[in-house]
PDB file of C-alpha atoms in Angstrom:
ATOM      1  CA  GLY A 202     120.389 106.406 104.377  1.00  0.00           C
ATOM      2  CA  ILE A 203     117.475 104.029 102.117  1.00  0.00           C
ATOM      3  CA  GLN A 204     115.768 101.776 104.012  1.00  0.00           C
ATOM      4  CA  VAL A 205     115.311  98.038 102.054  1.00  0.00           C
ATOM      5  CA  GLU A 206     112.908  95.691 102.870  1.00  0.00           C
ATOM      6  CA  GLN A 207     112.982  92.193 101.324  1.00  0.00           C
ATOM      7  CA  SER A 208     110.378  89.206 101.480  1.00  0.00           C
ATOM      8  CA  PRO A 209     109.971  86.420 101.737  1.00  0.00           C
ATOM      9  CA  PRO A 210     112.911  86.091 104.399  1.00  0.00           C
ATOM     10  CA  ASP A 211     113.332  82.611 103.103  1.00  0.00           C
ATOM     11  CA  LEU A 212     112.066  80.443 100.433  1.00  0.00           C
ATOM     12  CA  ILE A 213     112.312  76.580 100.095  1.00  0.00           C
ATOM     13  CA  LEU A 214     111.438  75.340  96.573  1.00  0.00           C
ATOM     14  CA  GLN A 215     110.614  72.534  94.718  1.00  0.00           C
ATOM     15  CA  GLU A 216     112.700  72.227  91.867  1.00  0.00           C
ATOM     16  CA  GLY A 217     110.946  73.260  88.704  1.00  0.00           C
ATOM     17  CA  ALA A 218     108.374  75.581  90.759  1.00  0.00           C
ATOM     18  CA  ASN A 219     108.635  79.450  89.890  1.00  0.00           C
ATOM     19  CA  SER A 220     108.729  81.950  92.375  1.00  0.00           C
ATOM     20  CA  THR A 221     108.807  86.087  93.057  1.00  0.00           C
ATOM     21  CA  LEU A 222     111.019  87.925  94.993  1.00  0.00           C
ATOM     22  CA  ARG A 223     110.085  91.447  96.081  1.00  0.00           C
ATOM     23  CA  CYS A 224     112.198  94.699  97.287  1.00  0.00           C
ATOM     24  CA  ASN A 225     110.742  97.351  98.563  1.00  0.00           C
ATOM     25  CA  PHE A 226     113.222 100.594  99.129  1.00  0.00           C
ATOM     26  CA  SER A 227     112.360 104.041 100.805  1.00  0.00           C
ATOM     27  CA  ASP A 228     113.833 106.859  98.352  1.00  0.00           C
ATOM     28  CA  SER A 229     114.281 107.234  94.796  1.00  0.00           C
ATOM     29  CA  VAL A 230     117.283 105.909  93.167  1.00  0.00           C
ATOM     30  CA  ASN A 231     119.547 106.245  90.107  1.00  0.00           C
ATOM     31  CA  ASN A 232     121.200 102.777  90.825  1.00  0.00           C
ATOM     32  CA  LEU A 233     119.631  99.319  91.607  1.00  0.00           C
ATOM     33  CA  GLN A 234     121.064  96.219  91.277  1.00  0.00           C
ATOM     34  CA  TRP A 235     119.984  92.101  92.136  1.00  0.00           C
ATOM     35  CA  PHE A 236     122.709  89.812  93.415  1.00  0.00           C
ATOM     36  CA  HIS A 237     123.092  86.307  94.108  1.00  0.00           C
ATOM     37  CA  GLN A 238     125.422  85.387  96.910  1.00  0.00           C
ATOM     38  CA  ASN A 239     126.269  81.753  96.258  1.00  0.00           C
ATOM     39  CA  PRO A 240     126.826  79.315  99.244  1.00  0.00           C
ATOM     40  CA  TRP A 241     130.561  80.079  98.984  1.00  0.00           C
ATOM     41  CA  GLY A 242     129.792  83.445  99.858  1.00  0.00           C
ATOM     42  CA  GLN A 243     130.442  85.072  96.028  1.00  0.00           C
ATOM     43  CA  LEU A 244     127.970  87.753  94.957  1.00  0.00           C
ATOM     44  CA  ILE A 245     126.922  87.556  91.533  1.00  0.00           C
ATOM     45  CA  ASN A 246     125.283  89.997  89.871  1.00  0.00           C
ATOM     46  CA  LEU A 247     122.097  89.590  88.024  1.00  0.00           C
ATOM     47  CA  PHE A 248     120.783  92.772  86.910  1.00  0.00           C
ATOM     48  CA  TYR A 249     121.087  96.148  86.989  1.00  0.00           C
ATOM     49  CA  ILE A 250     117.692  97.684  86.851  1.00  0.00           C
ATOM     50  CA  PRO A 251     116.803 100.913  88.041  1.00  0.00           C
ATOM     51  CA  SER A 252     113.694 100.653  86.032  1.00  0.00           C
ATOM     52  CA  GLY A 253     111.920  98.837  83.551  1.00  0.00           C
ATOM     53  CA  THR A 254     111.613  95.366  82.881  1.00  0.00           C
ATOM     54  CA  LYS A 255     114.905  92.999  82.083  1.00  0.00           C
ATOM     55  CA  GLN A 256     115.738  89.099  81.110  1.00  0.00           C
ATOM     56  CA  ASN A 257     117.931  86.714  81.410  1.00  0.00           C
ATOM     57  CA  GLY A 258     117.395  83.134  80.768  1.00  0.00           C
ATOM     58  CA  ARG A 259     115.195  82.096  83.473  1.00  0.00           C
ATOM     59  CA  LEU A 260     115.544  84.904  85.691  1.00  0.00           C
ATOM     60  CA  SER A 261     113.555  88.301  85.118  1.00  0.00           C
ATOM     61  CA  ALA A 262     113.259  91.788  87.030  1.00  0.00           C
ATOM     62  CA  THR A 263     110.986  94.478  87.136  1.00  0.00           C
ATOM     63  CA  THR A 264     111.601  98.094  88.896  1.00  0.00           C
ATOM     64  CA  VAL A 265     108.885 100.057  89.468  1.00  0.00           C
ATOM     65  CA  ALA A 266     110.652 103.306  90.494  1.00  0.00           C
ATOM     66  CA  THR A 267     107.738 105.718  90.991  1.00  0.00           C
ATOM     67  CA  GLU A 268     106.348 103.280  93.343  1.00  0.00           C
ATOM     68  CA  ARG A 269     109.667 102.010  94.796  1.00  0.00           C
ATOM     69  CA  TYR A 270     109.856  98.592  94.891  1.00  0.00           C
ATOM     70  CA  SER A 271     111.315  96.378  92.709  1.00  0.00           C
ATOM     71  CA  LEU A 272     111.004  91.796  91.721  1.00  0.00           C
ATOM     72  CA  LEU A 273     112.876  89.251  90.863  1.00  0.00           C
ATOM     73  CA  TYR A 274     111.360  85.938  89.259  1.00  0.00           C
ATOM     74  CA  ILE A 275     112.518  82.523  89.334  1.00  0.00           C
ATOM     75  CA  SER A 276     110.989  80.511  86.954  1.00  0.00           C
ATOM     76  CA  SER A 277     111.644  76.524  86.497  1.00  0.00           C
ATOM     77  CA  SER A 278     113.685  77.090  89.392  1.00  0.00           C
ATOM     78  CA  GLN A 279     116.836  74.962  89.444  1.00  0.00           C
ATOM     79  CA  THR A 280     119.646  73.276  92.971  1.00  0.00           C
ATOM     80  CA  THR A 281     121.810  76.160  91.450  1.00  0.00           C
ATOM     81  CA  ASP A 282     119.762  78.761  92.372  1.00  0.00           C
ATOM     82  CA  SER A 283     119.657  78.014  95.826  1.00  0.00           C
ATOM     83  CA  GLY A 284     121.981  81.092  97.920  1.00  0.00           C
ATOM     84  CA  VAL A 285     120.481  84.508  98.958  1.00  0.00           C
ATOM     85  CA  TYR A 286     119.354  87.183  96.999  1.00  0.00           C
ATOM     86  CA  PHE A 287     120.015  90.599  97.930  1.00  0.00           C
ATOM     87  CA  CYS A 288     118.503  93.622  95.951  1.00  0.00           C
ATOM     88  CA  ALA A 289     120.857  96.337  96.163  1.00  0.00           C
ATOM     89  CA  PRO A 290     119.068 100.122  95.588  1.00  0.00           C
ATOM     90  CA  GLY A 291     121.226 103.060  95.911  1.00  0.00           C
ATOM     91  CA  ASP A 292     123.476 105.494  93.605  1.00  0.00           C
ATOM     92  CA  TYR A 293     127.065 105.651  94.533  1.00  0.00           C
ATOM     93  CA  LYS A 294     126.652 103.602  97.470  1.00  0.00           C
ATOM     94  CA  LEU A 295     124.254 100.625  97.297  1.00  0.00           C
ATOM     95  CA  SER A 296     122.484  99.597  99.879  1.00  0.00           C
ATOM     96  CA  PHE A 297     121.831  96.083 100.533  1.00  0.00           C
ATOM     97  CA  GLY A 298     118.434  94.775 102.304  1.00  0.00           C
ATOM     98  CA  ALA A 299     118.762  91.708 104.438  1.00  0.00           C
ATOM     99  CA  GLY A 300     118.054  89.947 101.935  1.00  0.00           C
ATOM    100  CA  THR A 301     116.222  86.154 101.097  1.00  0.00           C
ATOM    101  CA  THR A 302     117.223  83.074 101.074  1.00  0.00           C
ATOM    102  CA  VAL A 303     116.191  80.597  98.773  1.00  0.00           C
ATOM    103  CA  THR A 304     116.335  76.922  99.269  1.00  0.00           C
ATOM    104  CA  VAL A 305     115.465  74.292  95.982  1.00  0.00           C
ATOM    105  CA  ARG A 306     115.285  70.976  96.593  1.00  0.00           C
ATOM    106  CA  ALA A 307     115.602  68.052  94.073  1.00  0.00           C
TER     107      ALA A 307
ATOM    108  CA  ASP B 118     134.110  85.789  87.412  1.00  0.00           C
ATOM    109  CA  SER B 119     133.496  89.488  87.154  1.00  0.00           C
ATOM    110  CA  GLY B 120     137.252  90.240  86.351  1.00  0.00           C
ATOM    111  CA  VAL B 121     137.301  91.740  90.465  1.00  0.00           C
ATOM    112  CA  THR B 122     140.375  89.972  91.955  1.00  0.00           C
ATOM    113  CA  GLN B 123     140.848  90.206  95.671  1.00  0.00           C
ATOM    114  CA  THR B 124     143.400  88.756  97.729  1.00  0.00           C
ATOM    115  CA  PRO B 125     143.923  87.188 100.209  1.00  0.00           C
ATOM    116  CA  LYS B 126     140.753  85.070  99.698  1.00  0.00           C
ATOM    117  CA  HIS B 127     141.218  84.098 103.834  1.00  0.00           C
ATOM    118  CA  LEU B 128     142.878  85.796 106.779  1.00  0.00           C
ATOM    119  CA  ILE B 129     143.300  84.913 110.372  1.00  0.00           C
ATOM    120  CA  THR B 130     144.704  87.206 112.323  1.00  0.00           C
ATOM    121  CA  ALA B 131     144.529  88.358 116.319  1.00  0.00           C
ATOM    122  CA  THR B 132     143.251  91.166 118.206  1.00  0.00           C
ATOM    123  CA  GLY B 133     145.094  94.083 117.935  1.00  0.00           C
ATOM    124  CA  GLN B 134     146.617  93.491 114.656  1.00  0.00           C
ATOM    125  CA  ARG B 135     147.052  94.855 111.259  1.00  0.00           C
ATOM    126  CA  VAL B 136     145.885  93.502 107.926  1.00  0.00           C
ATOM    127  CA  THR B 137     145.806  94.958 104.429  1.00  0.00           C
ATOM    128  CA  LEU B 138     143.398  93.435 101.826  1.00  0.00           C
ATOM    129  CA  ARG B 139     143.848  93.953  98.194  1.00  0.00           C
ATOM    130  CA  CYS B 140     141.688  94.539  95.008  1.00  0.00           C
ATOM    131  CA  SER B 141     142.522  94.685  91.424  1.00  0.00           C
ATOM    132  CA  PRO B 142     139.283  96.081  89.766  1.00  0.00           C
ATOM    133  CA  ARG B 143     138.287  95.274  86.263  1.00  0.00           C
ATOM    134  CA  SER B 144     140.498  96.393  83.228  1.00  0.00           C
ATOM    135  CA  GLY B 145     138.889 100.170  82.434  1.00  0.00           C
ATOM    136  CA  ASP B 146     137.216 100.152  85.698  1.00  0.00           C
ATOM    137  CA  LEU B 147     138.117 103.839  87.640  1.00  0.00           C
ATOM    138  CA  SER B 148     136.407 103.397  90.210  1.00  0.00           C
ATOM    139  CA  VAL B 149     136.728 100.998  93.238  1.00  0.00           C
ATOM    140  CA  TYR B 150     134.459 100.395  96.381  1.00  0.00           C
ATOM    141  CA  TRP B 151     134.917  98.645  99.560  1.00  0.00           C
ATOM    142  CA  TYR B 152     131.700  96.911 101.548  1.00  0.00           C
ATOM    143  CA  GLN B 153     131.715  94.601 104.568  1.00  0.00           C
ATOM    144  CA  GLN B 154     129.050  91.824 105.087  1.00  0.00           C
ATOM    145  CA  SER B 155     129.109  90.787 108.988  1.00  0.00           C
ATOM    146  CA  LEU B 156     126.822  88.755 110.680  1.00  0.00           C
ATOM    147  CA  ASP B 157     125.162  91.330 112.734  1.00  0.00           C
ATOM    148  CA  GLN B 158     125.683  94.348 110.407  1.00  0.00           C
ATOM    149  CA  GLY B 159     124.453  92.800 107.069  1.00  0.00           C
ATOM    150  CA  LEU B 160     126.037  94.191 103.559  1.00  0.00           C
ATOM    151  CA  GLN B 161     127.387  97.902 104.447  1.00  0.00           C
ATOM    152  CA  PHE B 162     129.181 100.344 102.202  1.00  0.00           C
ATOM    153  CA  LEU B 163     132.498 101.760 103.207  1.00  0.00           C
ATOM    154  CA  ILE B 164     134.514 103.650 101.134  1.00  0.00           C
ATOM    155  CA  GLN B 165     134.990 104.479  97.452  1.00  0.00           C
ATOM    156  CA  TYR B 166     137.861 105.555  95.553  1.00  0.00           C
ATOM    157  CA  TYR B 167     137.778 106.841  91.987  1.00  0.00           C
ATOM    158  CA  ASN B 168     141.156 107.183  89.889  1.00  0.00           C
ATOM    159  CA  GLY B 169     143.505 107.977  92.908  1.00  0.00           C
ATOM    160  CA  GLU B 170     141.116 110.160  94.812  1.00  0.00           C
ATOM    161  CA  GLU B 171     138.287 109.355  97.948  1.00  0.00           C
ATOM    162  CA  ARG B 172     134.781 109.689  96.400  1.00  0.00           C
ATOM    163  CA  ALA B 173     132.449 109.041  98.977  1.00  0.00           C
ATOM    164  CA  LYS B 174     132.419 107.905 102.734  1.00  0.00           C
ATOM    165  CA  GLY B 175     130.233 105.562 104.151  1.00  0.00           C
ATOM    166  CA  ASN B 176     130.139 103.320 107.660  1.00  0.00           C
ATOM    167  CA  ILE B 177     133.997 102.920 107.754  1.00  0.00           C
ATOM    168  CA  LEU B 178     135.707 103.485 111.258  1.00  0.00           C
ATOM    169  CA  GLU B 179     138.699 105.388 112.046  1.00  0.00           C
ATOM    170  CA  ARG B 180     140.736 102.115 112.566  1.00  0.00           C
ATOM    171  CA  PHE B 181     140.260 101.605 108.669  1.00  0.00           C
ATOM    172  CA  SER B 182     142.015 103.305 106.081  1.00  0.00           C
ATOM    173  CA  ALA B 183     142.035 102.626 102.136  1.00  0.00           C
ATOM    174  CA  GLN B 184     144.001 104.011  99.186  1.00  0.00           C
ATOM    175  CA  GLN B 185     143.636 103.518  95.479  1.00  0.00           C
ATOM    176  CA  PHE B 186     147.261 103.704  93.698  1.00  0.00           C
ATOM    177  CA  PRO B 187     148.315 104.827  90.008  1.00  0.00           C
ATOM    178  CA  ASP B 188     147.466 101.595  88.691  1.00  0.00           C
ATOM    179  CA  LEU B 189     144.269 101.626  90.261  1.00  0.00           C
ATOM    180  CA  HIS B 190     144.967  98.833  92.433  1.00  0.00           C
ATOM    181  CA  SER B 191     143.327  99.475  95.835  1.00  0.00           C
ATOM    182  CA  GLU B 192     144.151  98.621  99.414  1.00  0.00           C
ATOM    183  CA  LEU B 193     142.157  98.439 102.392  1.00  0.00           C
ATOM    184  CA  ASN B 194     144.099  98.494 105.964  1.00  0.00           C
ATOM    185  CA  LEU B 195     142.137  97.440 109.222  1.00  0.00           C
ATOM    186  CA  SER B 196     144.218  98.075 112.233  1.00  0.00           C
ATOM    187  CA  SER B 197     143.617  97.760 115.922  1.00  0.00           C
ATOM    188  CA  LEU B 198     141.430  94.461 115.204  1.00  0.00           C
ATOM    189  CA  GLU B 199     138.859  93.388 117.065  1.00  0.00           C
ATOM    190  CA  LEU B 200     136.627  90.429 117.429  1.00  0.00           C
ATOM    191  CA  GLY B 201     133.705  92.622 115.773  1.00  0.00           C
ATOM    192  CA  ASP B 202     135.783  92.952 112.413  1.00  0.00           C
ATOM    193  CA  SER B 203     135.388  89.362 111.962  1.00  0.00           C
ATOM    194  CA  ALA B 204     133.587  89.825 108.194  1.00  0.00           C
ATOM    195  CA  LEU B 205     133.560  89.278 104.658  1.00  0.00           C
ATOM    196  CA  TYR B 206     134.982  92.545 102.943  1.00  0.00           C
ATOM    197  CA  PHE B 207     134.237  92.935  99.269  1.00  0.00           C
ATOM    198  CA  CYS B 208     135.833  95.137  96.502  1.00  0.00           C
ATOM    199  CA  ALA B 209     133.758  96.144  93.697  1.00  0.00           C
ATOM    200  CA  SER B 210     134.491  98.250  90.677  1.00  0.00           C
ATOM    201  CA  SER B 211     132.551 100.131  87.889  1.00  0.00           C
ATOM    202  CA  VAL B 212     133.478 101.810  84.982  1.00  0.00           C
ATOM    203  CA  THR B 213     133.451 105.856  86.083  1.00  0.00           C
ATOM    204  CA  SER B 214     131.860 107.232  89.400  1.00  0.00           C
ATOM    205  CA  ALA B 215     128.679 107.511  87.614  1.00  0.00           C
ATOM    206  CA  VAL B 216     125.558 106.877  90.116  1.00  0.00           C
ATOM    207  CA  THR B 217     124.292 104.681  86.975  1.00  0.00           C
ATOM    208  CA  ASP B 218     127.091 102.754  86.820  1.00  0.00           C
ATOM    209  CA  THR B 219     127.178  98.594  87.344  1.00  0.00           C
ATOM    210  CA  GLN B 220     129.218  97.769  90.119  1.00  0.00           C
ATOM    211  CA  TYR B 221     130.734  94.474  89.694  1.00  0.00           C
ATOM    212  CA  PHE B 222     132.178  92.875  92.829  1.00  0.00           C
ATOM    213  CA  GLY B 223     135.096  90.632  93.548  1.00  0.00           C
ATOM    214  CA  PRO B 224     135.477  87.301  95.597  1.00  0.00           C
ATOM    215  CA  GLY B 225     135.760  88.712  99.055  1.00  0.00           C
ATOM    216  CA  THR B 226     138.421  88.378 101.808  1.00  0.00           C
ATOM    217  CA  ARG B 227     136.980  86.678 104.679  1.00  0.00           C
ATOM    218  CA  LEU B 228     139.060  87.969 107.728  1.00  0.00           C
ATOM    219  CA  THR B 229     138.656  86.090 110.807  1.00  0.00           C
ATOM    220  CA  VAL B 230     140.070  88.002 113.906  1.00  0.00           C
ATOM    221  CA  LEU B 231     140.419  85.058 116.774  1.00  0.00           C
TER     222      LEU B 231
END
């Protein structure tokens, strides 16, 4: 299966700070999604981004498919951004990384 | 709210028992996927159904089975439960079975096996 490496594993931010999360994957893929798992366990879709760049409010993502990596940018972080961020490349079957645990402090 | 519903939200049972988890996909979605999130294995794909037919299998144990009904809801059956089956079980749905479809995840069912 596809190997997925996410970095950093943990990130502590002061409210208002910017950050970049990275996802490296081992094979070419047709599908790549970013998720935020909130403290209640719910997985929230952030982006469907097998290639290119997308923006949604304070979040943006870039996937460079030829180099097999994706980046998630969080700008002006808020305490509600806390949780675990997962990158999930794949096709019909998404392969999840171990996630980046983000803690935003007020 | 993704539009995918799962019941029950929590389930506590004993080893050796059998449980059924239920999932209703988003309106219009034909594909349903099941994933398991456990502390030691992380999030992993179990199985996919498309319009009532099994489409793909992942790391699903033989003690587990699933089906998708004509109204497109799906059930995941877990039998002879072991302590290690304690996990968060997610259902996801997508419009078709195309690999480029976005998968939308439900809120999950938290299973605790005592």
